């Protein structure tokens, strides 16, 4: 928060994250006391100091300092100095204090900020694909406190991963990427709970056998056979299980996509997206490319993978937060050329054969 | 690289370029990495040649099949090469064999095949100095190394603490180590060709920073130092930059839910930090004028890893644009700075033009004239 005081004794509290402002007209004495609120004295001590100051200045005051503090606390302007220690052990406080402060800005209450970090620590994530974007997503998830993972990737780390994989280490070339990622998680988080699966997600894979049934969120970054196909498969699974699915990376022509969060019944599903693009791209038909095998022909930059991964992790934080904004419906794309974001809305298709029923059920319940 | 458009030369449509007929004989050559496109009107014989341009047949042979004129095709190849839509077979083979093929394919949207490897070589050999190796600095260093940069000077006097782990690339085992050492290990895991000068010193003033940079002699400086404040360290680095003609990137940082994207300064070409100050002072929030800000010495500002990721991603891209030293791919953050909003996924920019009062550019006007040299 920023706090400003204008000459007419009006205090402006500015919530920097939401730009929300609260204006209060208070006595000059209370303004003086605001600077005492740095966490070094208890409320009782401050109250005594306030009374002493008031009588030395010989000013009349109706309400107590304590009730002023209570008012500001209720508005989310004040927090207890040790609010993190009430919920987290010292090691977690050391590691996550800056982040808890961030959550406090977003959620605007101690309880909600605490709950958000706890949800992050409890969330069981299935990550499909540890490639250019997937590896960076995992690194960031670990940084912010996720610790329960199922990591699926069929391939081994190779030399050319130097330009794309967040876990690249030339000494680990040849090792399965799922295992490399798993051992990274074990080295970094406080209470790891992981399973590495060295297998592909194919069109005929049984998803539940692959990742198990104890999952809260699936992240798909698998580019083979083709992310569109694996996403439709996973999205259908997620609709039946009512699980959120994040689709990130994996697109050759979408180097820094902001990713798609699919929440069954609330956002379009992969079938809705596929239908939408089938219609909007109807007139866009490239000639069949003279080069048949183009796998080594596409470009990418580590900085764009990092951008895409970061945008994806922001969506996950927003999904788990209480006030992180609406769950967007649509796609966005960061364009390298001028650093612009190209975004467009996609609505749920009420006739969708996969998720249409969920909408009808919801409408009925409403 | 010597490029030939002769009848015996072999050409192909770049694999990442899609060719879309948009009617009336017009074809859109769409670069999928950067999503830019260029249009050409082609006769039906020439269009047939394009459809078969896979690099296996020479221009003469493929023209014969489709009854097209060889000089016409050679001419078209020159135009398409200049617009990065086609490449000679030999260049494709060299890219395929290169470790950094993805970066090369990407740069290939800006650099015609004849210039591509030279541009990458300039990037690879660029000497980078990173001032301040905290969250954004550590991420930027690692992304640069993944991109192919090999020459680093890291300047930071701090040690890794547990509280750094939630947003920087430092690992649990790095706790207690000097930050420059921890980053150096990370860079060496990526490539043993990377050379790192480690400078374990805090920067306190303009003289100190000038001394350190004069020793490092970087080609590009990245300012990630926020102690005592980004404004102060930028002022100091600006001073060195203007005197020595070395460009720099202000990596920004974060402010609550915003990732800040700093400006890129090429001395004599773009607005400098002092120019930006003049403009920003004019733009200051008028609604809070005449008010006093409450003095709060112990503020705990929040941060979140992905916001660091976004800030460092843009800083890395700016360094890459400076490093290739070409009109074909210029910095996108000259004369502006930006913010990425966590809550809305929006990017916004503020224009910060060169100011004649500052005197850092010759005329103080938007420098659209030919740049002497970008670096
Ligand atoms: Zn649907
Ligand atoms: Zn200037």
XYZ file of C-alpha atoms and ligand atoms in Angstrom:
743
model
C 0.000 0.000 0.000
C 0.986 3.545 -0.508
C -0.146 6.054 2.080
C -0.417 9.746 1.269
C -1.416 12.597 3.509
C -2.844 15.790 2.073
C -2.622 19.139 3.885
C -6.314 19.020 4.876
C -5.690 15.933 7.053
C -7.056 13.465 4.565
C -5.219 10.160 4.413
C -5.221 8.340 1.073
C -4.655 4.612 1.274
C -3.837 3.299 -2.183
C -3.965 -0.455 -2.822
C -1.252 -0.595 -5.443
C -2.288 -3.889 -6.961
C -5.893 -2.951 -7.633
C -5.480 0.866 -7.560
C -8.388 0.877 -5.149
C -8.280 3.942 -2.914
C -9.673 4.647 0.495
C -9.831 8.222 1.771
C -10.187 8.992 5.448
C -10.371 12.349 7.158
C -8.692 11.893 10.531
C -7.273 14.047 13.315
C -3.698 15.337 13.031
C -2.861 13.168 16.024
C -3.952 9.973 14.262
C -1.897 10.997 11.247
C 1.110 11.321 13.503
C 0.412 7.854 14.873
C 0.270 6.221 11.460
C 4.042 6.289 11.314
C 4.175 4.222 14.488
C 2.599 1.285 12.691
C 5.837 -0.383 11.623
C 5.398 -3.554 13.636
C 7.810 -2.638 16.394
C 5.253 -2.053 19.160
C 2.154 -3.917 20.267
C -1.333 -2.477 20.001
C -1.483 -2.056 23.760
C 1.789 -0.149 23.846
C 0.659 2.064 20.992
C -2.625 2.749 22.690
C -0.790 3.936 25.784
C 1.558 6.045 23.705
C -1.452 7.551 21.962
C -3.203 8.445 25.194
C -0.005 10.002 26.543
C 0.495 12.025 23.382
C -3.124 13.152 23.398
C -2.940 14.441 26.947
C 0.418 16.149 26.353
C -1.102 17.965 23.372
C -4.289 18.436 25.340
C -6.524 17.290 22.496
C -9.889 15.739 23.019
C -10.571 12.481 21.285
C -13.625 10.364 21.244
C -12.483 6.979 19.974
C -9.538 4.913 21.094
C -6.478 4.164 19.009
C -7.299 0.473 19.251
C -10.589 0.907 17.456
C -8.786 2.872 14.700
C -6.405 -0.051 14.260
C -9.290 -2.486 14.227
C -10.967 -0.475 11.502
C -7.844 -0.429 9.321
C -7.248 -4.160 9.914
C -10.801 -4.896 8.815
C -10.206 -2.966 5.598
C -7.096 -5.018 4.826
C -4.859 -1.985 5.290
C -3.024 -3.381 8.306
C -1.696 -6.865 8.890
C -0.315 -8.464 12.000
C 3.456 -8.282 12.029
C 3.813 -12.041 12.479
C 0.878 -13.172 10.390
C 2.949 -15.652 8.396
C 4.297 -17.319 11.530
C 0.754 -18.131 12.594
C 0.409 -20.565 9.716
C 3.864 -21.571 8.508
C 7.048 -22.985 10.025
C 10.139 -20.740 10.098
C 11.719 -22.430 7.076
C 8.634 -21.834 4.940
C 8.384 -18.265 6.150
C 12.011 -17.665 5.139
C 11.446 -19.149 1.741
C 8.027 -17.763 0.906
C 7.745 -14.461 2.759
C 8.146 -12.297 -0.353
C 5.599 -14.413 -2.129
C 3.151 -14.315 0.780
C 3.413 -10.538 0.629
C 2.527 -10.741 -3.030
C -0.459 -12.959 -2.262
C -1.539 -10.490 0.377
C -1.616 -7.763 -2.271
C -3.757 -9.906 -4.533
C -6.046 -11.523 -1.991
C -6.196 -8.569 0.405
C -6.445 -10.620 3.597
C -4.060 -12.662 5.716
C -6.354 -15.663 5.711
C -6.812 -15.721 1.944
C -3.092 -15.261 1.262
C -2.284 -18.116 3.639
C -4.918 -20.338 2.070
C -3.517 -19.685 -1.397
C -0.023 -20.856 -0.470
C -1.516 -23.916 1.231
C -3.549 -24.759 -1.864
C -0.356 -24.479 -3.916
C 1.506 -26.839 -1.600
C -1.321 -29.386 -1.639
C -2.110 -29.270 -5.349
C -1.307 -32.484 -7.232
C -0.099 -31.600 -10.705
C 0.297 -33.949 -13.649
C 2.763 -32.444 -16.099
C 2.740 -34.013 -19.541
C 5.917 -33.105 -21.425
C 9.190 -31.747 -20.051
C 10.266 -29.744 -23.089
C 10.965 -26.108 -23.889
C 7.905 -24.781 -22.084
C 7.134 -27.714 -19.764
C 10.559 -27.678 -18.121
C 10.318 -23.948 -17.381
C 6.795 -24.343 -16.024
C 8.016 -27.037 -13.643
C 10.931 -24.900 -12.463
C 8.611 -22.013 -11.691
C 6.009 -24.201 -10.000
C 8.733 -25.567 -7.742
C 9.934 -22.053 -6.966
C 6.519 -20.915 -5.849
C 5.867 -23.918 -3.608
C 4.243 -26.717 -5.599
C 5.618 -30.042 -4.414
C 3.350 -32.844 -5.631
C 3.981 -33.913 -9.208
C 3.444 -36.673 -11.702
C 5.919 -36.024 -14.506
C 5.346 -37.694 -17.840
C 7.812 -37.664 -20.740
C 8.969 -40.476 -22.992
C 12.280 -39.005 -24.133
C 15.874 -38.609 -23.027
C 17.805 -35.384 -22.607
C 19.848 -34.659 -25.714
C 22.502 -32.187 -26.812
C 20.117 -29.878 -28.648
C 18.080 -29.479 -25.449
C 20.821 -26.989 -24.577
C 18.773 -24.278 -26.246
C 15.453 -25.201 -24.739
C 15.366 -27.312 -21.600
C 15.442 -25.687 -18.173
C 17.072 -28.828 -16.732
C 19.768 -29.057 -19.351
C 23.091 -30.174 -17.931
C 25.576 -31.665 -20.371
C 26.471 -34.303 -17.782
C 22.900 -35.607 -17.867
C 22.637 -36.154 -21.623
C 20.988 -39.491 -22.311
C 19.001 -39.651 -19.061
C 15.192 -39.781 -19.252
C 13.801 -36.265 -18.966
C 11.020 -37.354 -16.588
C 13.651 -38.671 -14.138
C 15.910 -35.626 -14.532
C 12.947 -33.404 -13.704
C 11.920 -35.577 -10.771
C 15.331 -35.483 -9.163
C 15.354 -31.711 -9.584
C 12.085 -31.482 -7.655
C 13.516 -33.688 -4.904
C 16.537 -31.467 -4.538
C 14.512 -28.278 -4.187
C 11.211 -28.650 -2.388
C 10.649 -29.156 1.315
C 8.242 -32.112 1.123
C 8.396 -33.672 -2.340
C 5.834 -36.201 -3.458
C 6.560 -37.237 -7.017
C 6.251 -39.942 -9.617
C 8.145 -39.963 -12.914
C 6.577 -41.748 -15.863
C 8.745 -42.463 -18.858
C 6.007 -42.984 -21.392
C 4.304 -41.094 -24.194
C 0.780 -39.794 -24.228
C -0.594 -41.335 -27.378
C -4.025 -41.271 -28.912
C -4.802 -44.699 -27.438
C -3.223 -44.150 -24.005
C -5.469 -44.674 -21.005
C -5.050 -41.346 -19.221
C -6.023 -42.597 -15.805
C -3.551 -45.466 -16.020
C -0.858 -43.021 -17.089
C -1.263 -40.362 -14.401
C -3.427 -42.063 -11.768
C -6.674 -40.776 -10.314
C -5.248 -38.495 -7.605
C -4.707 -35.376 -9.656
C -5.991 -31.818 -9.186
C -4.594 -30.195 -12.322
C -3.224 -31.454 -15.630
C -0.722 -29.430 -17.648
C -0.233 -30.457 -21.252
C 2.868 -29.316 -23.080
C 3.397 -32.462 -25.146
C 4.198 -31.596 -28.745
C 4.113 -35.163 -30.047
C 2.209 -36.549 -31.783
C 0.657 -33.064 -31.939
C -0.516 -30.846 -29.107
C -3.922 -30.296 -30.675
C -4.603 -34.035 -30.617
C -3.283 -34.716 -27.109
C -5.166 -31.707 -25.779
C -8.486 -32.885 -27.163
C -7.895 -36.264 -25.601
C -6.965 -34.768 -22.225
C -9.731 -32.182 -22.380
C -12.350 -34.905 -22.865
C -10.890 -36.773 -19.901
C -10.908 -33.576 -17.821
C -14.517 -32.799 -18.696
C -15.654 -36.198 -17.397
C -13.530 -35.815 -14.256
C -14.286 -32.076 -13.834
C -10.556 -31.355 -13.680
C -8.866 -28.160 -14.838
C -6.456 -28.529 -17.758
C -3.790 -26.070 -18.819
C -2.585 -26.290 -22.403
C 0.763 -24.573 -22.880
C 3.563 -24.547 -25.403
C 3.945 -27.208 -27.988
C 2.687 -25.116 -30.874
C 5.257 -24.351 -33.542
C 3.588 -21.192 -34.744
C 2.698 -20.032 -31.259
C 6.043 -19.528 -29.607
C 4.853 -17.451 -26.708
C 1.228 -18.345 -26.345
C -0.292 -17.205 -23.066
C -1.688 -20.747 -22.739
C -5.260 -21.917 -22.331
C -6.832 -22.759 -18.998
C -9.705 -25.138 -19.490
C -12.132 -25.390 -16.590
C -14.945 -27.791 -17.514
C -18.302 -26.077 -17.509
C -16.794 -22.592 -17.212
C -14.438 -22.142 -20.130
C -14.469 -23.543 -23.647
C -13.005 -27.052 -23.838
C -10.482 -28.173 -26.456
C -13.322 -29.327 -28.696
C -14.917 -25.862 -28.451
C -11.582 -24.298 -29.413
C -11.029 -26.735 -32.267
C -14.502 -26.004 -33.648
C -13.964 -22.267 -33.302
C -10.669 -22.295 -35.180
C -11.973 -24.645 -37.812
C -14.543 -21.959 -38.614
C -12.390 -18.833 -38.257
C -9.474 -20.312 -40.206
C -11.656 -21.717 -42.969
C -10.202 -19.433 -45.642
C -6.626 -19.893 -44.439
C -5.224 -22.883 -46.327
C -1.470 -22.990 -46.890
C -0.189 -24.970 -49.858
C 1.243 -28.298 -48.780
C 4.807 -27.480 -47.844
C 7.445 -28.769 -50.252
C 9.577 -29.887 -47.282
C 7.926 -32.983 -45.854
C 9.840 -33.429 -42.596
C 9.982 -29.980 -41.043
C 10.743 -31.021 -37.453
C 14.121 -29.288 -37.368
C 12.889 -26.347 -39.314
C 10.987 -24.390 -36.694
C 12.369 -21.574 -34.634
C 12.317 -20.774 -30.967
C 14.042 -18.650 -28.386
C 14.661 -19.544 -24.751
C 13.300 -16.146 -23.782
C 10.000 -16.899 -25.519
C 9.740 -20.288 -23.814
C 10.318 -18.540 -20.499
C 7.617 -16.026 -21.352
C 5.128 -18.741 -22.267
C 5.952 -20.727 -19.125
C 5.600 -17.659 -16.930
C 2.251 -16.754 -18.461
C 1.101 -20.331 -17.859
C 2.172 -20.294 -14.206
C 0.392 -16.966 -13.698
C -2.781 -18.632 -14.950
C -2.328 -21.444 -12.457
C -1.865 -18.976 -9.590
C -4.971 -17.119 -10.732
C -6.917 -20.379 -10.917
C -6.065 -21.179 -7.310
C -6.523 -17.675 -5.962
C -9.809 -16.224 -4.754
C -9.501 -12.818 -6.311
C -7.070 -13.419 -9.124
C -9.502 -12.174 -11.707
C -11.863 -14.030 -13.992
C -10.893 -17.222 -15.688
C -10.355 -15.972 -19.197
C -12.059 -17.480 -22.142
C -9.902 -17.288 -25.183
C -6.405 -17.239 -26.430
C -3.575 -14.788 -26.221
C -0.274 -14.627 -27.935
C 2.812 -12.602 -27.184
C 4.355 -11.426 -30.435
C 8.103 -10.967 -30.443
C 8.276 -8.432 -33.236
C 6.935 -5.413 -31.342
C 6.146 -7.053 -27.983
C 2.432 -6.883 -28.456
C -0.213 -9.249 -27.195
C -2.647 -10.558 -29.725
C -5.684 -11.861 -27.912
C -9.149 -12.913 -28.900
C -12.138 -14.230 -27.082
C -13.556 -17.664 -27.662
C -16.913 -18.516 -26.108
C -18.059 -21.928 -24.955
C -19.965 -23.698 -27.648
C -23.359 -24.569 -26.087
C -23.761 -27.352 -28.653
C -20.324 -28.862 -27.900
C -20.564 -32.645 -27.889
C -17.969 -32.808 -25.110
C -18.822 -30.035 -22.667
C -22.243 -28.806 -23.844
C -24.036 -30.937 -21.250
C -22.148 -29.293 -18.391
C -23.520 -25.923 -19.466
C -27.064 -27.275 -19.601
C -26.696 -28.849 -16.144
C -25.423 -25.565 -14.792
C -28.219 -23.553 -16.362
C -30.703 -25.993 -14.849
C -29.136 -25.674 -11.407
C -29.173 -21.876 -11.676
C 28.317 -16.730 -46.689
C 28.390 -16.584 -50.495
C 24.911 -17.064 -51.897
C 24.182 -17.809 -55.535
C 21.014 -17.367 -57.514
C 22.442 -19.115 -60.552
C 20.502 -21.719 -62.610
C 22.509 -24.470 -60.925
C 21.720 -23.340 -57.372
C 19.385 -25.248 -55.033
C 16.680 -23.373 -53.153
C 13.841 -24.264 -50.826
C 10.964 -22.598 -49.023
C 12.097 -22.204 -45.406
C 10.394 -24.957 -43.387
C 8.863 -22.473 -40.937
C 7.342 -20.369 -43.716
C 3.830 -21.168 -44.849
C 2.674 -20.141 -48.297
C -1.001 -19.235 -48.491
C -2.808 -18.451 -51.732
C -5.035 -15.470 -51.026
C -6.596 -15.261 -54.473
C -5.906 -13.378 -57.670
C -2.487 -15.023 -58.022
C -1.302 -13.420 -54.800
C 0.581 -15.555 -52.281
C 1.195 -14.771 -48.654
C 4.585 -15.947 -47.343
C 3.892 -16.276 -43.620
C 6.755 -16.567 -41.125
C 5.361 -18.714 -38.355
C 7.991 -17.880 -35.708
C 7.425 -14.156 -35.796
C 3.999 -14.122 -37.456
C 4.926 -11.608 -40.099
C 4.196 -12.005 -43.744
C 5.010 -10.684 -47.165
C 2.928 -10.981 -50.329
C 3.925 -11.636 -53.920
C 1.853 -11.964 -57.070
C 2.999 -14.979 -59.037
C 2.187 -16.305 -62.478
C 0.842 -19.849 -62.521
C 4.141 -21.342 -63.830
C 6.118 -19.557 -61.115
C 3.576 -20.637 -58.497
C 4.108 -24.249 -59.587
C 7.840 -23.838 -59.102
C 7.215 -22.467 -55.580
C 5.038 -25.466 -54.717
C 7.918 -27.773 -55.528
C 10.768 -25.763 -54.056
C 12.267 -28.386 -51.748
C 15.975 -27.807 -52.418
C 16.555 -31.123 -54.133
C 16.418 -29.913 -57.732
C 18.417 -26.966 -59.028
C 16.516 -23.928 -60.302
C 17.134 -24.827 -63.921
C 15.741 -28.354 -63.582
C 12.671 -27.298 -61.683
C 11.950 -24.538 -64.210
C 12.128 -27.032 -66.995
C 9.507 -29.222 -65.337
C 7.079 -26.325 -64.958
C 7.912 -24.453 -68.110
C 9.063 -21.393 -66.191
C 11.744 -18.892 -67.099
C 15.048 -19.359 -65.277
C 16.037 -15.653 -65.080
C 12.593 -14.876 -63.684
C 12.960 -17.513 -60.973
C 16.477 -16.341 -60.103
C 15.105 -12.871 -59.736
C 12.251 -14.067 -57.544
C 14.694 -16.056 -55.387
C 16.648 -12.869 -54.781
C 13.506 -11.078 -53.664
C 12.279 -13.977 -51.512
C 15.726 -14.435 -50.000
C 15.837 -10.769 -49.037
C 12.432 -11.221 -47.373
C 13.587 -14.390 -45.566
C 11.127 -16.733 -47.270
C 13.595 -19.034 -49.023
C 17.069 -20.357 -48.328
C 19.732 -22.262 -50.248
C 20.059 -25.970 -49.598
C 23.585 -25.582 -48.151
C 22.350 -23.154 -45.508
C 19.477 -25.476 -44.558
C 21.942 -28.339 -44.114
C 24.161 -26.151 -41.942
C 21.216 -25.106 -39.750
C 20.042 -28.711 -39.419
C 23.496 -29.717 -38.245
C 23.810 -26.863 -35.755
C 23.186 -27.285 -32.057
C 21.344 -23.959 -31.902
C 19.128 -24.769 -34.846
C 16.015 -23.377 -33.137
C 17.640 -20.005 -32.508
C 18.993 -19.983 -36.079
C 15.564 -20.796 -37.497
C 14.126 -17.970 -35.434
C 16.739 -15.427 -36.476
C 16.142 -16.632 -40.016
C 12.869 -14.685 -39.981
C 14.939 -11.489 -39.803
C 18.234 -12.379 -41.446
C 18.435 -13.638 -45.025
C 20.378 -16.881 -45.317
C 23.469 -15.010 -46.549
C 23.709 -13.085 -43.269
C 22.327 -15.601 -40.788
C 25.443 -17.317 -39.475
C 27.344 -14.044 -39.203
C 24.506 -12.623 -37.103
C 24.565 -15.649 -34.805
C 28.337 -15.386 -34.519
C 28.002 -11.748 -33.395
C 25.475 -12.872 -30.802
C 27.671 -15.725 -29.558
C 30.742 -13.585 -29.082
C 29.022 -10.553 -27.518
C 30.461 -9.724 -24.122
C 27.632 -9.283 -21.638
C 27.923 -7.621 -18.245
C 25.094 -8.268 -15.809
C 25.040 -5.775 -12.959
C 23.091 -7.257 -10.061
C 22.564 -11.014 -9.932
C 19.325 -11.350 -7.994
C 16.117 -12.812 -9.323
C 15.964 -11.045 -12.689
C 19.751 -11.089 -13.196
C 20.030 -14.816 -12.562
C 17.168 -15.650 -14.922
C 18.525 -13.374 -17.618
C 21.996 -14.925 -17.451
C 20.611 -18.428 -17.821
C 18.321 -17.556 -20.730
C 21.215 -15.870 -22.519
C 23.397 -18.946 -22.094
C 20.635 -21.180 -23.462
C 20.404 -18.805 -26.440
C 24.082 -19.270 -27.298
C 25.840 -16.381 -25.551
C 29.212 -17.446 -24.183
C 30.872 -14.455 -22.627
C 29.668 -13.096 -19.300
C 30.744 -10.747 -16.553
C 28.600 -11.074 -13.433
C 28.703 -8.310 -10.851
C 27.149 -8.864 -7.424
C 28.444 -8.952 -3.866
C 25.615 -10.947 -2.259
C 25.311 -14.550 -1.157
C 22.369 -16.824 -1.907
C 19.795 -16.968 0.868
C 16.838 -19.241 1.338
C 14.486 -16.328 0.708
C 15.905 -15.967 -2.831
C 14.797 -19.430 -3.937
C 11.157 -18.594 -4.602
C 11.922 -16.410 -7.599
C 15.485 -16.869 -8.853
C 17.285 -19.733 -10.548
C 19.324 -20.495 -7.432
C 19.086 -24.002 -6.077
C 18.822 -25.296 -2.557
C 22.468 -26.372 -2.668
C 23.508 -22.813 -3.596
C 22.446 -21.378 -0.228
C 25.427 -19.618 1.310
C 27.410 -19.399 -1.938
C 28.200 -16.062 -3.585
C 25.489 -15.364 -6.163
C 28.017 -14.892 -8.968
C 29.479 -18.340 -8.228
C 26.053 -19.972 -8.170
C 25.163 -18.447 -11.533
C 28.543 -19.374 -12.988
C 27.861 -23.029 -12.088
C 24.429 -22.824 -13.686
C 25.952 -21.396 -16.870
C 28.608 -24.108 -16.970
C 25.958 -26.793 -16.642
C 24.430 -25.353 -19.799
C 27.711 -25.148 -21.705
C 31.363 -25.654 -20.825
C 32.250 -23.141 -23.527
C 30.762 -20.342 -21.452
C 33.322 -17.979 -19.947
C 32.347 -16.164 -16.798
C 34.169 -13.328 -15.067
C 32.884 -13.202 -11.522
C 33.019 -9.863 -9.759
C 32.057 -10.267 -6.133
C 31.497 -6.626 -5.385
C 28.616 -4.407 -4.455
C 28.056 -1.303 -6.507
C 27.846 1.799 -4.354
C 28.299 4.728 -6.701
C 28.961 5.881 -10.235
C 32.731 5.680 -9.801
C 32.613 2.137 -8.514
C 30.468 0.942 -11.385
C 32.606 2.783 -13.927
C 35.728 1.095 -12.615
C 34.173 -2.364 -12.761
C 32.754 -1.871 -16.242
C 35.971 -0.339 -17.573
C 37.726 -3.520 -16.569
C 35.074 -5.840 -18.017
C 34.750 -3.883 -21.299
C 31.336 -5.334 -22.155
C 29.576 -4.897 -25.492
C 26.180 -4.868 -23.782
C 25.259 -4.114 -20.164
C 22.161 -5.427 -18.417
C 21.125 -3.497 -15.343
C 19.416 -5.790 -12.854
C 20.654 -3.985 -9.759
C 17.940 -2.618 -7.530
C 20.169 -1.600 -4.608
C 20.063 1.205 -3.599
C 17.389 1.632 -6.304
C 16.924 0.861 -9.998
C 16.793 4.597 -10.675
C 20.183 5.217 -9.116
C 21.967 2.261 -10.680
C 20.468 3.160 -14.063
C 21.751 6.702 -13.684
C 25.265 5.407 -12.978
C 25.235 2.931 -15.835
C 23.790 5.585 -18.141
C 26.749 7.771 -17.309
C 29.236 5.049 -18.294
C 27.206 4.119 -21.356
C 27.055 7.675 -22.718
C 30.798 8.162 -22.254
C 31.894 4.817 -23.649
C 29.223 4.342 -26.308
C 28.089 1.031 -24.840
C 24.369 0.164 -25.023
C 22.443 -1.193 -22.066
C 19.149 -2.749 -21.099
C 17.308 -1.837 -17.911
C 15.858 -5.163 -16.902
C 13.102 -3.686 -14.819
C 11.795 -5.747 -11.968
C 8.389 -5.941 -10.474
C 6.052 -3.766 -8.629
C 3.234 -5.698 -7.001
C 1.216 -7.361 -9.715
C 3.202 -5.688 -12.474
C 6.276 -6.928 -14.266
C 8.200 -3.848 -15.259
C 9.903 -3.867 -18.614
C 12.738 -1.401 -18.714
C 14.001 0.611 -21.628
C 16.928 -0.158 -23.903
C 19.450 2.601 -24.454
C 21.839 2.895 -27.387
C 23.920 6.018 -26.792
C 23.437 8.707 -29.404
C 20.658 6.714 -31.046
C 17.832 6.352 -28.558
C 16.587 8.243 -25.526
C 18.844 7.831 -22.517
C 17.841 7.313 -18.910
C 17.949 11.054 -18.211
C 15.625 11.706 -21.158
C 13.174 9.220 -19.652
C 13.340 11.024 -16.317
C 12.312 14.304 -17.920
C 9.293 12.704 -19.574
C 8.271 10.669 -16.534
C 8.383 13.755 -14.311
C 5.936 15.423 -16.665
C 3.630 12.422 -16.563
C 3.551 12.175 -12.779
C 0.210 11.485 -11.137
C -1.282 14.939 -10.667
C -4.053 13.749 -8.367
C -1.608 13.266 -5.529
C 0.245 16.536 -5.966
C 0.848 18.527 -2.834
C 0.442 15.472 -0.641
C 3.043 13.967 1.585
C 3.991 10.333 1.364
C 4.040 8.498 4.668
C 7.562 7.583 5.635
C 7.869 3.823 5.931
C 11.393 2.512 6.311
C 10.758 -1.247 6.522
C 8.589 -2.157 3.579
C 8.276 -5.771 2.549
C 7.368 -5.812 -1.082
C 6.015 -8.958 -2.605
C 7.244 -10.900 -5.573
C 6.340 -13.936 -7.619
C 8.505 -16.151 -9.835
C 6.515 -15.820 -13.090
C 6.671 -12.039 -12.948
C 10.448 -12.365 -12.729
C 10.257 -14.766 -15.646
C 8.440 -12.247 -17.809
C 10.709 -9.338 -16.928
C 13.835 -11.379 -17.611
C 12.384 -12.809 -20.805
C 12.020 -9.340 -22.279
C 15.445 -8.250 -21.032
C 16.958 -11.339 -22.688
C 15.198 -10.591 -25.969
C 16.469 -7.016 -25.867
C 20.053 -8.165 -25.279
C 19.722 -10.502 -28.245
C 18.481 -7.636 -30.429
C 21.434 -5.482 -29.391
C 23.884 -8.322 -29.853
C 23.036 -9.034 -33.496
C 23.957 -5.416 -34.300
C 21.798 -4.943 -37.341
C 19.090 -2.758 -38.788
C 17.176 -5.915 -39.538
C 16.394 -6.623 -35.898
C 16.484 -3.574 -33.691
C 15.645 -3.244 -30.001
C 11.922 -2.997 -29.362
C 12.402 -1.078 -26.117
C 14.165 1.981 -27.459
C 12.318 5.094 -26.306
C 9.748 3.314 -24.177
C 9.173 1.217 -21.120
C 6.354 -1.133 -20.285
C 4.373 -3.120 -17.750
C 2.850 -6.578 -17.850
C -0.218 -6.869 -15.659
C -0.662 -10.082 -13.663
C -4.374 -9.543 -13.221
C -5.280 -8.838 -16.822
C -2.469 -10.348 -18.947
C -2.074 -6.972 -20.609
C 1.065 -5.267 -21.762
C 1.183 -1.509 -21.794
C 3.900 0.930 -22.745
C 4.830 4.524 -22.042
C 6.707 6.387 -24.776
C 9.892 8.051 -23.595
C 11.315 9.961 -26.564
C 14.778 11.560 -26.749
C 14.684 15.025 -25.177
C 16.630 17.924 -26.572
C 17.032 19.358 -23.037
C 19.081 16.275 -22.199
C 21.475 16.727 -25.095
C 22.378 13.051 -25.386
C 21.284 12.666 -29.009
C 22.420 15.106 -31.673
C 19.040 16.662 -32.397
C 16.841 15.280 -29.673
C 14.256 14.233 -32.211
C 13.069 10.704 -32.745
C 16.155 9.226 -34.356
C 14.826 7.562 -37.422
C 17.843 8.451 -39.483
C 20.357 5.784 -40.351
C 22.091 4.636 -37.221
C 25.844 4.947 -37.259
C 26.180 1.669 -35.503
C 23.700 0.105 -33.214
C 26.226 -0.920 -30.646
Zn -16.607 -27.885 -25.357
Zn 19.206 11.764 -22.823
